[in-house]
Amino acid sequence: MKLLNSVLIMFSLLLPITSLAESDPTAPLGFTPSSQPAKKKVYRLPKLDAILCASDGSCSAVMNGKSVGKGQSINGYVVSQINEERVTLSRGGKRWALTVFNEQVVQ
């Protein structure tokens, strides 16, 4: 009988501990924790279709089927430079150089 009382007392002491672990008393009202971690946004590098250069040396690029110029952004990347050989993109302090074959450069 004494052993049974001891087991019941220990069980009743452990029960409130498990219920406290299920909720955070410091969380804001109405807050429900998410079971999935936040997904990191993926920025896909755009596809360089062509580089178009005028006779005065100014160039633009066709990326993902859209015409873009220096300073414009596409897919989260900023076009930082365009010349006859390559298009340079930047994002978050990093740079990418995209090139096309010579037959895709239109002058």
Short mmCIF file of C-alpha atoms in Angstrom, two decimals:
data_model
loop_
_atom_site.label_atom_id
_atom_site.label_comp_id
_atom_site.label_asym_id
_atom_site.label_seq_id
_atom_site.Cartn_x
_atom_site.Cartn_y
_atom_site.Cartn_z
CA MET A 1 0.00 0.00 0.00
CA LYS A 2 2.82 2.35 0.88
CA LEU A 3 4.55 1.59 -2.43
CA LEU A 4 1.35 2.30 -4.35
CA ASN A 5 0.95 5.68 -2.61
CA SER A 6 4.56 6.56 -3.44
CA VAL A 7 4.05 5.71 -7.12
CA LEU A 8 0.84 7.75 -7.28
CA ILE A 9 2.54 10.76 -5.66
CA MET A 10 5.49 10.58 -8.08
CA PHE A 11 3.13 10.28 -11.04
CA SER A 12 1.08 13.28 -9.91
CA LEU A 13 4.29 15.33 -9.54
CA LEU A 14 5.44 14.50 -13.09
CA LEU A 15 2.10 15.25 -14.75
CA PRO A 16 2.25 19.09 -14.44
CA ILE A 17 5.82 19.17 -15.79
CA THR A 18 4.79 17.55 -19.08
CA SER A 19 1.85 19.90 -19.50
CA LEU A 20 4.10 22.94 -19.01
CA ALA A 21 6.40 21.75 -21.79
CA GLU A 22 3.53 21.92 -24.30
CA SER A 23 3.04 25.69 -24.06
CA ASP A 24 5.31 28.70 -23.67
CA PRO A 25 4.04 31.11 -20.99
CA THR A 26 6.20 33.91 -22.46
CA ALA A 27 4.72 33.64 -25.98
CA PRO A 28 2.44 36.48 -27.22
CA LEU A 29 -1.31 35.97 -26.98
CA GLY A 30 -2.72 34.06 -29.91
CA PHE A 31 0.70 32.76 -30.95
CA THR A 32 0.75 29.24 -32.34
CA PRO A 33 4.19 27.79 -32.98
CA SER A 34 4.88 26.46 -36.44
CA SER A 35 6.01 22.89 -36.73
CA GLN A 36 7.93 23.66 -39.94
CA PRO A 37 10.98 25.94 -40.04
CA ALA A 38 10.77 29.02 -42.25
CA LYS A 39 11.85 28.27 -45.80
CA LYS A 40 14.77 30.24 -47.16
CA LYS A 41 13.88 32.10 -50.35
CA VAL A 42 15.70 30.72 -53.37
CA TYR A 43 16.86 33.14 -56.05
CA ARG A 44 17.34 31.35 -59.35
CA LEU A 45 20.01 32.79 -61.61
CA PRO A 46 18.27 34.14 -64.73
CA LYS A 47 19.04 32.63 -68.12
CA LEU A 48 20.92 34.91 -70.48
CA ASP A 49 19.30 34.61 -73.91
CA ALA A 50 21.16 37.34 -75.82
CA ILE A 51 23.17 40.56 -75.59
CA LEU A 52 22.09 43.46 -77.81
CA CYS A 53 24.67 46.20 -78.50
CA ALA A 54 24.06 49.44 -80.41
CA SER A 55 26.64 51.13 -82.64
CA ASP A 56 27.34 53.68 -79.90
CA GLY A 57 28.50 50.88 -77.56
CA SER A 58 25.48 50.81 -75.26
CA CYS A 59 24.23 47.29 -74.58
CA SER A 60 21.16 45.62 -73.15
CA ALA A 61 20.45 41.97 -72.43
CA VAL A 62 17.58 39.56 -72.95
CA MET A 63 17.22 37.44 -69.82
CA ASN A 64 14.40 34.96 -69.26
CA GLY A 65 12.80 36.41 -72.40
CA LYS A 66 12.77 40.00 -71.04
CA SER A 67 14.91 42.94 -72.09
CA VAL A 68 16.91 44.42 -69.19
CA GLY A 69 19.45 47.20 -68.94
CA LYS A 70 22.15 48.20 -66.52
CA GLY A 71 20.73 48.95 -63.05
CA GLN A 72 17.53 46.96 -63.54
CA SER A 73 16.74 43.85 -61.52
CA ILE A 74 15.55 40.40 -62.50
CA ASN A 75 14.80 37.43 -60.20
CA GLY A 76 16.31 39.32 -57.24
CA TYR A 77 19.59 40.07 -59.06
CA VAL A 78 20.71 43.55 -60.15
CA VAL A 79 22.30 43.98 -63.59
CA SER A 80 25.53 45.78 -62.73
CA GLN A 81 27.29 45.68 -66.10
CA ILE A 82 26.60 44.71 -69.72
CA ASN A 83 29.17 44.56 -72.51
CA GLU A 84 29.56 42.59 -75.76
CA GLU A 85 31.01 39.57 -73.94
CA ARG A 86 29.12 39.23 -70.67
CA VAL A 87 26.41 40.41 -68.30
CA THR A 88 27.42 40.89 -64.66
CA LEU A 89 24.77 40.39 -61.98
CA SER A 90 25.04 41.15 -58.27
CA ARG A 91 23.07 40.27 -55.17
CA GLY A 92 24.03 40.36 -51.51
CA GLY A 93 27.61 41.48 -52.17
CA LYS A 94 28.26 38.61 -54.61
CA ARG A 95 28.72 38.83 -58.38
CA TRP A 96 27.95 36.49 -61.28
CA ALA A 97 29.17 36.85 -64.87
CA LEU A 98 26.96 35.33 -67.56
CA THR A 99 28.21 34.87 -71.12
CA VAL A 100 26.63 33.85 -74.42
CA PHE A 101 28.06 32.40 -77.60
CA ASN A 102 29.18 34.90 -80.27
CA GLU A 103 26.25 34.16 -82.57
CA GLN A 104 23.86 35.38 -79.86
CA VAL A 105 25.44 38.86 -79.69
CA VAL A 106 23.50 41.24 -81.96
CA GLN A 107 25.20 44.44 -83.10
#
